[in-house]
């Protein structure tokens, strides 16, 4: 993980969360406590366990796919004055690892982004259109893990 100071890097982890953590997460706009914590993961700084991104997933084992239901960066990490960069990429790489762990040959991830983020997901991460959703499979998954997940 990199903050926006020259050459500053941080170690991050993507653990699951419990219900009390979702209630007390400050700096996020969505009411995360309404989501089943079993499906929520946070991108946290190892040094202080600060959550800088949250992601809710659904697993569709019969389709060998992980769907990102919701992804949110903390308020101080949005826009041109953000403190940390690459948060969404690290969260997406975690979803990819989960999909690949279930099925290496046909793994895929998908999401239904807000309209204004569609081009960002396509240009920045390599998603493709699939009806109303965006998806990623094959070599794009490996590329995302290489960039954000190792």
Steps between C-alpha positions, in 0.01 A plus 500: 500500500630843418403833646537814295829606658800418279623142556279441807364144514286315753424135564132412470282200573151402385334327796134428550308714748254443781168676563638741762773614260239588239303709748801706604673559165529875465584677179269291280171624356319169455330346804714186502332358811205391285724258305566148629855529641580151372512652149700816584874552481704805588826628361684597816838646580688232696672762718175619663212292354349814344237408241563696181268297276207260542358244257195270514507182290266223390637165388332311218677165509285349223619781269856503641453872555536752781275806476601825661173627646643818647841664519573825678813696579519702820408865453855630531608273214266629230573773248810693407610559861484135604753384755549141377484375142432157346243397765239373253764298315607321819138419587428374147814283511366341818173415320705352215700281741174372648361418154821328389514297822161352408573439132826575327381406152176702481529758778329835453402808696216739426343821626221746424672838525348843530465658159777752558749224593446269203777653288735501800455125558547425131800727446680455831439132573404332170135413565272423204128550446257214568150643461444735795805363681873514454712187524858383491638154423809326365821694449345820637470331840867407502598850390302651789662267754844577358435874531328510841496167668841353557 
